[in-house]
């Protein structure tokens, strides 16, 4: 296997060109190679490891789909009750709400014979709202909806609404979903185990806002729907943003848990909630001390361990942990860590994207970021920090692809489009090319196309509402 493993070296940019990390470090860094390498090596995953992860994800998917095994499964594989993809004939005006990170959006979506026109407004969700009471959170959402309706001259209007709520939910039907647990820094009280559609309806009643919720949707499902609207070969939705998750169209026969209608179409979209992969200890062998340190400062300790190795909320902090380790060994900043960099979360995930976008020889962007953080920025420091960012994001791209490889193999399709949304995937310069490369390695038998979803969660929620309206003739 050694030669194949070599196809997955860690790459860094030197003089604007990509070089193998190991070659560069052995030759150019005049410090204890072993220590810099050992930190980077801990973040390295070879092809064997990825194939292994893929196998474990596959077993967890089967476990999650099984009626008897689901209870103990960490990858929950929630059936969504979304069973038909759009066929282009959806028409009408819809509202969509999109809650899943630090921003909340309200949208007005107009579907006209395959064309989509959208108006939307973004509202910031303050940390106090994310971590306060559920009642305040839903009141805030209702207030934003009311304000948006007013601005659009649609006050009092009762359009069908799709609610994208991007947290792990057990669906009780298309328009009812109970929150299983919060993720991504949310902890609003009184919401876990409650039907979020009901909480929203109650808040709208309190605020005198009309509401007609047709569907509660995960962002992955919204993304799949919006990409399937443009490409009928799209059967998987993927998010790599603040959090990560995937969904795909599964045959009903495979879904032992299914308690809905067993008629045509004999399929349903499964919201995998793969971020929880590893929460039962199954990926401890690939987690590093940096991952463990990061976990300690999160609200949901010991949870969403796969997500915490992949998504935008966490990559900056993992990098900071690796940087601190090297500084402690006096291999960075001459051993001095600035007060700024000592602060948890001080190294933002956005820095990784910015640093890796910069192909200049002297890493001007990295240098500027280190300056902002009041850190020493010698050429060597800059090179090492760039290598850390590269190792952290490469590992994330590999892990996502290993998870997707399990999905692709499970579906058994030879050609397939995967709809993708999320800031990390969109803005990080190497995520997409790395995923392409690793996909070809892990599933050479399939032709997989990644399709960037433009506004998947909002548009998708409206499309789901539209398909439901079309099918029920409501
Ligand atoms: C949530 C998922 C969501 C994903 C991407 C995760 O933290 O559990 O429901 O799809 O983030 O937003």
Short mmCIF file of C-alpha atoms and ligand atoms in Angstrom, two decimals:
data_model
loop_
_atom_site.label_atom_id
_atom_site.label_comp_id
_atom_site.label_asym_id
_atom_site.label_seq_id
_atom_site.Cartn_x
_atom_site.Cartn_y
_atom_site.Cartn_z
CA UNK A 1 0.00 0.00 0.00
CA UNK A 2 2.92 2.34 0.53
CA UNK A 3 2.87 3.76 -2.98
CA UNK A 4 -0.84 4.54 -2.82
CA UNK A 5 -0.45 6.09 0.58
CA UNK A 6 2.13 8.38 -0.97
CA UNK A 7 -0.62 9.81 -3.12
CA UNK A 8 -1.93 11.50 -0.01
CA UNK A 9 1.01 13.55 1.20
CA UNK A 10 0.48 16.75 3.12
CA UNK A 11 1.00 19.74 0.83
CA UNK A 12 2.13 23.22 1.65
CA UNK A 13 2.76 26.22 -0.51
CA UNK A 14 6.34 27.39 -0.88
CA UNK A 15 7.31 30.12 -3.34
CA UNK A 16 3.78 29.99 -4.71
CA UNK A 17 4.13 26.29 -5.56
CA UNK A 18 2.71 23.27 -3.81
CA UNK A 19 5.36 21.06 -2.23
CA UNK A 20 5.19 17.95 -0.16
CA UNK A 21 5.35 19.01 3.45
CA UNK A 22 7.83 16.32 4.41
CA UNK A 23 10.28 17.33 1.64
CA UNK A 24 10.05 20.98 2.56
CA UNK A 25 10.47 20.52 6.27
CA UNK A 26 13.36 18.12 6.01
CA UNK A 27 15.27 20.57 3.86
CA UNK A 28 14.26 24.04 4.88
CA UNK A 29 13.36 24.39 8.50
CA UNK A 30 16.38 24.91 10.65
CA UNK A 31 14.86 23.55 13.81
CA UNK A 32 14.21 20.19 15.31
CA UNK A 33 12.50 18.63 12.28
CA UNK A 34 11.16 15.86 14.38
CA UNK A 35 9.00 18.08 16.56
CA UNK A 36 7.42 20.18 13.83
CA UNK A 37 6.85 17.03 11.84
CA UNK A 38 5.44 15.15 14.78
CA UNK A 39 2.74 17.79 15.29
CA UNK A 40 1.89 17.77 11.60
CA UNK A 41 2.08 13.99 11.42
CA UNK A 42 -0.53 13.69 14.15
CA UNK A 43 -2.89 15.49 11.79
CA UNK A 44 -2.00 13.32 8.81
CA UNK A 45 -4.33 10.57 7.61
CA UNK A 46 -3.17 8.17 4.94
CA UNK A 47 -5.31 6.30 2.45
CA UNK A 48 -5.54 3.19 4.64
CA UNK A 49 -6.84 5.28 7.51
CA UNK A 50 -9.41 6.95 5.26
CA UNK A 51 -10.64 3.62 3.93
CA UNK A 52 -10.97 2.48 7.48
CA UNK A 53 -12.98 5.57 8.46
CA UNK A 54 -15.18 5.03 5.44
CA UNK A 55 -15.90 1.47 6.63
CA UNK A 56 -16.73 2.65 10.14
CA UNK A 57 -19.09 5.31 8.79
CA UNK A 58 -20.78 2.67 6.65
CA UNK A 59 -21.31 0.38 9.69
CA UNK A 60 -22.71 3.31 11.66
CA UNK A 61 -25.13 4.14 8.84
CA UNK A 62 -26.45 0.59 8.83
CA UNK A 63 -26.70 0.68 12.62
CA UNK A 64 -28.64 3.96 12.50
CA UNK A 65 -31.10 2.61 9.93
CA UNK A 66 -31.80 -0.58 11.88
CA UNK A 67 -34.95 -0.68 14.03
CA UNK A 68 -33.25 -2.54 16.87
CA UNK A 69 -29.82 -0.94 16.60
CA UNK A 70 -30.89 2.70 16.15
CA UNK A 71 -31.22 3.42 19.83
CA UNK A 72 -27.53 2.78 20.45
CA UNK A 73 -26.39 4.36 17.17
CA UNK A 74 -24.65 7.73 17.23
CA UNK A 75 -25.23 8.47 13.53
CA UNK A 76 -28.99 8.73 13.85
CA UNK A 77 -30.06 8.54 10.18
CA UNK A 78 -33.34 10.42 10.67
CA UNK A 79 -35.97 9.85 7.96
CA UNK A 80 -37.13 13.26 6.75
CA UNK A 81 -40.49 12.49 5.16
CA UNK A 82 -39.21 14.29 2.07
CA UNK A 83 -39.68 11.62 -0.57
CA UNK A 84 -40.00 13.41 -3.88
CA UNK A 85 -37.51 15.67 -5.54
CA UNK A 86 -38.66 18.77 -7.40
CA UNK A 87 -39.62 18.22 -11.03
CA UNK A 88 -39.59 21.83 -12.13
CA UNK A 89 -43.36 22.16 -12.09
CA UNK A 90 -43.48 23.76 -8.64
CA UNK A 91 -45.08 27.18 -8.72
CA UNK A 92 -46.15 29.82 -6.27
CA UNK A 93 -44.89 32.19 -3.59
CA UNK A 94 -43.44 30.88 -0.35
CA UNK A 95 -41.79 32.11 2.80
CA UNK A 96 -38.73 30.35 4.16
CA UNK A 97 -36.95 30.74 7.47
CA UNK A 98 -33.36 29.62 7.85
CA UNK A 99 -31.89 29.11 11.33
CA UNK A 100 -28.65 27.22 11.77
CA UNK A 101 -25.79 29.47 12.79
CA UNK A 102 -25.09 32.96 14.00
CA UNK A 103 -27.23 34.43 11.23
CA UNK A 104 -30.92 33.93 10.72
CA UNK A 105 -32.62 34.61 7.40
CA UNK A 106 -36.14 35.22 6.23
CA UNK A 107 -36.86 34.68 2.55
CA UNK A 108 -39.63 35.25 0.08
CA UNK A 109 -39.24 32.68 -2.71
CA UNK A 110 -41.15 32.92 -5.97
CA UNK A 111 -41.16 29.73 -8.05
CA UNK A 112 -42.22 30.10 -11.66
CA UNK A 113 -41.87 27.09 -14.00
CA UNK A 114 -38.35 26.16 -13.00
CA UNK A 115 -37.24 29.74 -12.32
CA UNK A 116 -36.59 30.97 -8.82
CA UNK A 117 -36.69 34.56 -7.63
CA UNK A 118 -35.76 35.32 -4.05
CA UNK A 119 -35.77 38.24 -1.68
CA UNK A 120 -34.16 37.77 1.68
CA UNK A 121 -32.98 39.54 4.78
CA UNK A 122 -30.30 38.45 7.23
CA UNK A 123 -30.71 39.02 10.96
CA UNK A 124 -27.88 38.54 13.42
CA UNK A 125 -28.51 36.12 16.27
CA UNK A 126 -26.73 37.44 19.33
CA UNK A 127 -25.01 34.96 21.65
CA UNK A 128 -27.51 35.90 24.38
CA UNK A 129 -30.34 34.75 22.11
CA UNK A 130 -28.52 31.52 21.16
CA UNK A 131 -27.89 30.66 24.78
CA UNK A 132 -30.91 32.24 26.49
CA UNK A 133 -34.45 30.88 26.71
CA UNK A 134 -36.24 29.09 23.87
CA UNK A 135 -39.12 31.49 24.28
CA UNK A 136 -36.89 34.48 23.53
CA UNK A 137 -35.30 32.72 20.58
CA UNK A 138 -38.64 31.94 18.94
CA UNK A 139 -40.06 35.37 19.81
CA UNK A 140 -37.08 36.88 18.02
CA UNK A 141 -37.71 34.69 14.95
CA UNK A 142 -41.38 35.71 14.92
CA UNK A 143 -40.39 39.39 15.21
CA UNK A 144 -38.00 39.08 12.26
CA UNK A 145 -40.69 37.37 10.17
CA UNK A 146 -43.15 40.13 11.05
CA UNK A 147 -40.64 42.83 10.12
CA UNK A 148 -39.79 41.13 6.82
CA UNK A 149 -43.45 40.68 5.87
CA UNK A 150 -44.06 44.34 6.56
CA UNK A 151 -41.08 45.42 4.46
CA UNK A 152 -42.30 43.26 1.57
CA UNK A 153 -45.83 44.67 1.87
CA UNK A 154 -47.12 41.22 2.78
CA UNK A 155 -48.33 41.96 6.30
CA UNK A 156 -51.14 39.62 7.29
CA UNK A 157 -50.44 37.42 4.25
CA UNK A 158 -50.46 33.66 4.88
CA UNK A 159 -48.04 32.12 2.38
CA UNK A 160 -46.93 28.50 2.86
CA UNK A 161 -43.66 28.43 4.78
CA UNK A 162 -40.65 26.09 4.90
CA UNK A 163 -38.61 26.28 8.10
CA UNK A 164 -34.97 25.28 7.75
CA UNK A 165 -33.88 24.38 11.24
CA UNK A 166 -30.34 23.00 11.02
CA UNK A 167 -29.97 20.99 14.20
CA UNK A 168 -30.48 17.28 14.90
CA UNK A 169 -34.24 16.69 14.88
CA UNK A 170 -36.41 13.62 14.96
CA UNK A 171 -39.10 14.25 12.34
CA UNK A 172 -42.61 13.33 13.40
CA UNK A 173 -43.90 14.18 9.95
CA UNK A 174 -43.08 16.75 7.28
CA UNK A 175 -44.21 19.71 9.40
CA UNK A 176 -43.28 18.53 12.86
CA UNK A 177 -39.78 17.90 14.23
CA UNK A 178 -38.45 17.52 17.78
CA UNK A 179 -35.01 18.84 18.62
CA UNK A 180 -32.76 16.02 19.88
CA UNK A 181 -29.86 18.17 21.00
CA UNK A 182 -28.38 21.58 20.25
CA UNK A 183 -25.10 21.92 18.34
CA UNK A 184 -22.88 24.77 17.04
CA UNK A 185 -22.90 26.92 20.17
CA UNK A 186 -26.69 27.02 20.73
CA UNK A 187 -28.13 26.06 24.10
CA UNK A 188 -31.48 27.89 24.34
CA UNK A 189 -33.49 26.33 27.14
CA UNK A 190 -36.79 24.50 26.87
CA UNK A 191 -36.35 23.47 23.23
CA UNK A 192 -34.78 19.99 23.44
CA UNK A 193 -37.44 17.29 22.97
CA UNK A 194 -39.96 19.91 21.82
CA UNK A 195 -41.56 20.26 18.40
CA UNK A 196 -39.86 23.31 16.93
CA UNK A 197 -42.76 23.95 14.52
CA UNK A 198 -45.06 24.19 17.52
CA UNK A 199 -42.69 26.53 19.36
CA UNK A 200 -42.58 28.76 16.30
CA UNK A 201 -46.37 28.72 15.92
CA UNK A 202 -46.80 29.66 19.57
CA UNK A 203 -44.33 32.54 19.24
CA UNK A 204 -46.12 33.77 16.10
CA UNK A 205 -49.42 33.65 17.95
CA UNK A 206 -47.91 35.69 20.79
CA UNK A 207 -46.74 38.25 18.23
CA UNK A 208 -49.90 38.17 16.09
CA UNK A 209 -48.06 36.96 12.99
CA UNK A 210 -49.84 34.65 10.53
CA UNK A 211 -48.03 31.41 9.86
CA UNK A 212 -48.63 28.35 7.68
CA UNK A 213 -45.73 25.92 8.28
CA UNK A 214 -45.69 23.25 5.60
CA UNK A 215 -42.29 21.72 6.34
CA UNK A 216 -39.48 21.68 8.87
CA UNK A 217 -36.28 20.93 7.02
CA UNK A 218 -32.62 20.35 7.75
CA UNK A 219 -30.17 22.48 5.70
CA UNK A 220 -28.72 19.36 4.06
CA UNK A 221 -32.18 18.43 2.78
CA UNK A 222 -32.75 21.97 1.56
CA UNK A 223 -29.43 21.84 -0.27
CA UNK A 224 -30.25 18.50 -1.87
CA UNK A 225 -33.63 19.81 -3.00
CA UNK A 226 -32.28 23.03 -4.42
CA UNK A 227 -29.51 21.23 -6.34
CA UNK A 228 -31.91 18.52 -7.54
CA UNK A 229 -34.04 21.33 -8.95
CA UNK A 230 -31.15 22.15 -11.31
CA UNK A 231 -29.62 18.66 -11.74
CA UNK A 232 -31.86 15.61 -11.64
CA UNK A 233 -28.88 13.36 -10.86
CA UNK A 234 -28.41 14.99 -7.45
CA UNK A 235 -29.19 12.59 -4.61
CA UNK A 236 -26.90 13.80 -1.82
CA UNK A 237 -26.86 17.09 0.12
CA UNK A 238 -23.78 18.13 2.06
CA UNK A 239 -23.02 21.05 4.36
CA UNK A 240 -19.51 22.15 5.29
CA UNK A 241 -20.08 25.42 7.09
CA UNK A 242 -20.25 26.28 10.77
CA UNK A 243 -21.24 22.62 11.23
CA UNK A 244 -21.21 19.62 8.93
CA UNK A 245 -23.79 17.05 7.94
CA UNK A 246 -25.04 15.05 4.95
CA UNK A 247 -28.32 13.64 3.69
CA UNK A 248 -29.14 11.32 0.82
CA UNK A 249 -32.05 9.57 -0.86
CA UNK A 250 -32.43 6.05 0.57
CA UNK A 251 -34.67 3.15 -0.51
CA UNK A 252 -37.47 2.54 2.02
CA UNK A 253 -36.52 -1.16 2.22
CA UNK A 254 -33.25 -0.09 3.83
CA UNK A 255 -34.99 2.08 6.43
CA UNK A 256 -36.21 -0.35 9.10
CA UNK A 257 -37.19 2.63 11.23
CA UNK A 258 -39.68 3.87 8.65
CA UNK A 259 -43.18 4.09 10.09
CA UNK A 260 -44.75 6.26 7.40
CA UNK A 261 -46.64 5.41 4.25
CA UNK A 262 -45.01 2.48 2.44
CA UNK A 263 -46.38 3.34 -1.02
CA UNK A 264 -44.65 4.95 -3.99
CA UNK A 265 -42.17 6.57 -4.16
CA UNK A 266 -40.47 3.89 -2.07
CA UNK A 267 -37.72 6.23 -0.91
CA UNK A 268 -37.04 8.95 1.60
CA UNK A 269 -34.30 11.46 2.23
CA UNK A 270 -32.28 10.47 5.29
CA UNK A 271 -30.77 13.23 7.41
CA UNK A 272 -27.68 11.40 8.62
CA UNK A 273 -26.58 13.80 11.36
CA UNK A 274 -23.08 12.53 10.72
CA UNK A 275 -21.51 15.20 12.92
CA UNK A 276 -22.05 12.84 15.85
CA UNK A 277 -19.92 10.12 14.23
CA UNK A 278 -17.30 9.12 16.80
CA UNK A 279 -19.35 10.11 19.86
CA UNK A 280 -19.23 6.44 20.91
CA UNK A 281 -15.43 6.42 20.83
CA UNK A 282 -15.10 4.96 17.32
CA UNK A 283 -12.62 7.58 16.06
CA UNK A 284 -10.51 8.03 19.18
CA UNK A 285 -7.50 6.59 17.33
CA UNK A 286 -7.44 9.50 14.88
CA UNK A 287 -8.33 12.30 17.30
CA UNK A 288 -5.37 14.29 18.53
CA UNK A 289 -4.60 16.21 21.70
CA UNK A 290 -5.58 19.36 19.79
CA UNK A 291 -9.06 17.95 19.17
CA UNK A 292 -9.38 17.00 22.83
CA UNK A 293 -8.32 20.45 24.02
CA UNK A 294 -10.81 22.06 21.64
CA UNK A 295 -13.60 19.80 22.86
CA UNK A 296 -13.01 20.91 26.46
CA UNK A 297 -14.00 24.50 25.66
CA UNK A 298 -17.19 23.72 23.74
CA UNK A 299 -20.75 23.82 25.13
CA UNK A 300 -21.41 20.25 23.97
CA UNK A 301 -18.37 18.40 25.32
CA UNK A 302 -17.88 14.85 24.04
CA UNK A 303 -20.49 15.43 21.33
CA UNK A 304 -20.27 16.04 17.57
CA UNK A 305 -16.69 14.78 17.51
CA UNK A 306 -16.50 14.23 13.73
CA UNK A 307 -18.03 17.68 13.16
CA UNK A 308 -15.42 19.17 15.47
CA UNK A 309 -12.62 17.82 13.23
CA UNK A 310 -14.21 19.20 10.07
CA UNK A 311 -16.37 22.28 10.26
CA UNK A 312 -15.77 26.00 10.18
CA UNK A 313 -16.66 26.61 13.78
CA UNK A 314 -13.69 24.54 14.93
CA UNK A 315 -10.78 24.48 12.46
CA UNK A 316 -9.33 27.76 13.68
CA UNK A 317 -9.28 26.59 17.27
CA UNK A 318 -7.68 23.25 16.35
CA UNK A 319 -4.97 25.23 14.55
CA UNK A 320 -4.53 27.47 17.60
CA UNK A 321 -4.10 24.40 19.79
CA UNK A 322 -1.39 23.05 17.46
CA UNK A 323 0.28 26.47 17.38
CA UNK A 324 0.29 26.62 21.20
CA UNK A 325 1.86 23.18 21.37
CA UNK A 326 4.68 24.18 19.04
CA UNK A 327 5.21 27.44 20.88
CA UNK A 328 5.41 25.53 24.15
CA UNK A 329 8.18 23.43 22.60
CA UNK A 330 9.87 26.71 21.58
CA UNK A 331 9.38 25.78 17.94
CA UNK A 332 7.24 28.84 17.26
CA UNK A 333 7.46 32.48 18.29
CA UNK A 334 10.60 31.69 20.25
CA UNK A 335 8.33 30.17 22.87
CA UNK A 336 6.41 33.39 23.57
CA UNK A 337 2.63 33.29 23.11
CA UNK A 338 0.97 36.71 22.98
CA UNK A 339 -1.92 37.50 25.34
CA UNK A 340 -4.15 37.76 22.24
CA UNK A 341 -3.32 34.28 21.02
CA UNK A 342 -3.80 32.80 24.46
CA UNK A 343 -7.51 33.55 24.23
CA UNK A 344 -9.66 30.57 23.21
CA UNK A 345 -11.10 30.95 19.69
CA UNK A 346 -8.66 33.83 18.96
CA UNK A 347 -7.45 32.12 15.79
CA UNK A 348 -10.57 32.28 13.60
CA UNK A 349 -11.39 29.65 11.00
CA UNK A 350 -11.61 32.49 8.49
CA UNK A 351 -7.86 32.96 9.00
CA UNK A 352 -7.25 29.49 7.56
CA UNK A 353 -9.17 30.40 4.42
CA UNK A 354 -7.35 33.73 4.08
CA UNK A 355 -3.94 32.25 4.80
CA UNK A 356 -4.40 29.42 2.33
CA UNK A 357 -5.69 31.75 -0.37
CA UNK A 358 -2.44 33.67 -0.26
CA UNK A 359 0.10 32.07 -2.58
CA UNK A 360 2.79 34.70 -2.09
CA UNK A 361 6.27 33.46 -1.21
CA UNK A 362 6.48 35.31 2.04
CA UNK A 363 2.95 34.63 3.22
CA UNK A 364 1.96 38.24 3.63
CA UNK A 365 -1.55 37.42 4.80
CA UNK A 366 -0.32 35.02 7.46
CA UNK A 367 2.23 37.58 8.56
CA UNK A 368 -0.48 40.25 8.86
CA UNK A 369 -2.72 37.92 10.89
CA UNK A 370 0.15 37.06 13.22
CA UNK A 371 0.81 40.77 13.62
CA UNK A 372 -2.81 41.41 14.53
CA UNK A 373 -2.46 38.71 17.15
CA UNK A 374 0.69 40.40 18.38
CA UNK A 375 2.84 37.35 17.59
CA UNK A 376 6.40 37.21 16.36
CA UNK A 377 6.36 36.77 12.60
CA UNK A 378 9.72 35.63 11.37
CA UNK A 379 9.76 33.83 8.04
CA UNK A 380 10.07 30.51 9.84
CA UNK A 381 7.12 31.22 12.13
CA UNK A 382 5.02 32.16 9.11
CA UNK A 383 5.99 28.96 7.27
CA UNK A 384 5.12 26.76 10.22
CA UNK A 385 1.75 28.46 10.85
CA UNK A 386 0.90 28.07 7.15
CA UNK A 387 1.82 24.39 7.33
CA UNK A 388 -0.44 23.91 10.36
CA UNK A 389 -3.40 25.55 8.62
CA UNK A 390 -2.82 23.39 5.59
CA UNK A 391 -2.60 20.19 7.67
CA UNK A 392 -5.79 21.01 9.60
CA UNK A 393 -7.86 21.81 6.52
CA UNK A 394 -6.47 18.89 4.51
CA UNK A 395 -7.44 16.52 7.30
CA UNK A 396 -10.95 18.01 7.35
CA UNK A 397 -11.35 17.58 3.58
CA UNK A 398 -10.14 13.98 3.84
CA UNK A 399 -12.56 13.15 6.64
CA UNK A 400 -15.55 14.62 4.79
CA UNK A 401 -14.62 12.62 1.71
CA UNK A 402 -14.26 9.40 3.70
CA UNK A 403 -17.79 9.95 5.05
CA UNK A 404 -19.11 10.69 1.58
CA UNK A 405 -17.39 7.60 0.17
CA UNK A 406 -19.43 5.52 2.61
CA UNK A 407 -22.63 7.23 1.38
CA UNK A 408 -21.73 6.81 -2.30
CA UNK A 409 -20.94 3.11 -1.81
CA UNK A 410 -24.12 2.56 0.17
CA UNK A 411 -26.18 4.12 -2.63
CA UNK A 412 -24.33 2.10 -5.27
CA UNK A 413 -24.81 4.71 -8.01
CA UNK A 414 -22.23 4.90 -10.76
CA UNK A 415 -22.83 8.58 -11.48
CA UNK A 416 -23.98 11.04 -8.93
CA UNK A 417 -24.17 14.74 -8.17
CA UNK A 418 -23.62 15.95 -4.63
CA UNK A 419 -25.10 19.34 -3.75
CA UNK A 420 -22.85 21.26 -1.36
CA UNK A 421 -23.35 24.38 0.70
CA UNK A 422 -21.50 26.02 3.57
CA UNK A 423 -18.96 28.78 3.98
CA UNK A 424 -15.93 26.54 4.47
CA UNK A 425 -16.53 24.69 1.22
CA UNK A 426 -17.40 27.90 -0.63
CA UNK A 427 -14.54 30.09 0.44
CA UNK A 428 -11.66 27.76 1.30
CA UNK A 429 -9.45 27.59 -1.79
CA UNK A 430 -8.46 23.93 -1.50
CA UNK A 431 -11.48 22.18 -0.02
CA UNK A 432 -13.17 21.41 -3.31
CA UNK A 433 -10.04 20.29 -5.22
CA UNK A 434 -8.94 18.13 -2.29
CA UNK A 435 -12.36 16.50 -2.08
CA UNK A 436 -12.28 15.80 -5.82
CA UNK A 437 -8.90 14.13 -5.53
CA UNK A 438 -9.77 12.03 -2.49
CA UNK A 439 -13.13 11.01 -3.97
CA UNK A 440 -11.37 9.61 -7.03
CA UNK A 441 -9.05 7.66 -4.73
CA UNK A 442 -11.71 6.31 -2.42
CA UNK A 443 -14.47 5.57 -4.93
CA UNK A 444 -12.74 5.19 -8.29
CA UNK A 445 -15.73 3.22 -9.62
CA UNK A 446 -18.13 6.19 -9.40
CA UNK A 447 -18.31 9.45 -11.35
CA UNK A 448 -19.07 12.05 -8.73
CA UNK A 449 -19.75 15.71 -9.41
CA UNK A 450 -19.84 18.33 -6.66
CA UNK A 451 -22.32 21.10 -7.28
CA UNK A 452 -22.19 24.31 -5.31
CA UNK A 453 -25.63 25.15 -4.07
CA UNK A 454 -26.56 28.77 -4.28
CA UNK A 455 -28.62 29.47 -1.23
CA UNK A 456 -29.63 25.87 -0.70
CA UNK A 457 -31.17 26.05 2.71
CA UNK A 458 -33.57 28.90 2.01
CA UNK A 459 -34.53 27.96 -1.53
CA UNK A 460 -34.65 24.27 -0.60
CA UNK A 461 -37.10 24.84 2.24
CA UNK A 462 -39.42 26.70 -0.14
CA UNK A 463 -39.07 23.91 -2.72
CA UNK A 464 -40.00 21.29 -0.14
CA UNK A 465 -43.04 23.30 0.81
CA UNK A 466 -43.82 23.64 -2.90
CA UNK A 467 -43.47 19.91 -3.62
CA UNK A 468 -45.72 19.17 -0.64
CA UNK A 469 -48.28 21.66 -1.91
CA UNK A 470 -48.03 20.16 -5.41
CA UNK A 471 -48.44 16.58 -4.14
CA UNK A 472 -51.27 17.28 -1.74
CA UNK A 473 -52.92 19.85 -3.97
CA UNK A 474 -53.25 21.99 -0.85
C1 LIG B 1 -26.33 20.00 12.81
C2 LIG B 1 -26.97 19.55 11.51
C3 LIG B 1 -26.67 20.55 10.41
C4 LIG B 1 -25.19 20.81 10.32
C5 LIG B 1 -24.83 21.83 9.24
C6 LIG B 1 -24.85 20.32 12.60
O1 LIG B 1 -24.32 20.86 13.77
O2 LIG B 1 -26.45 19.01 13.79
O3 LIG B 1 -28.36 19.38 11.66
O4 LIG B 1 -27.15 20.02 9.19
O5 LIG B 1 -24.71 21.28 11.56
O6 LIG B 1 -25.46 23.05 9.47
#
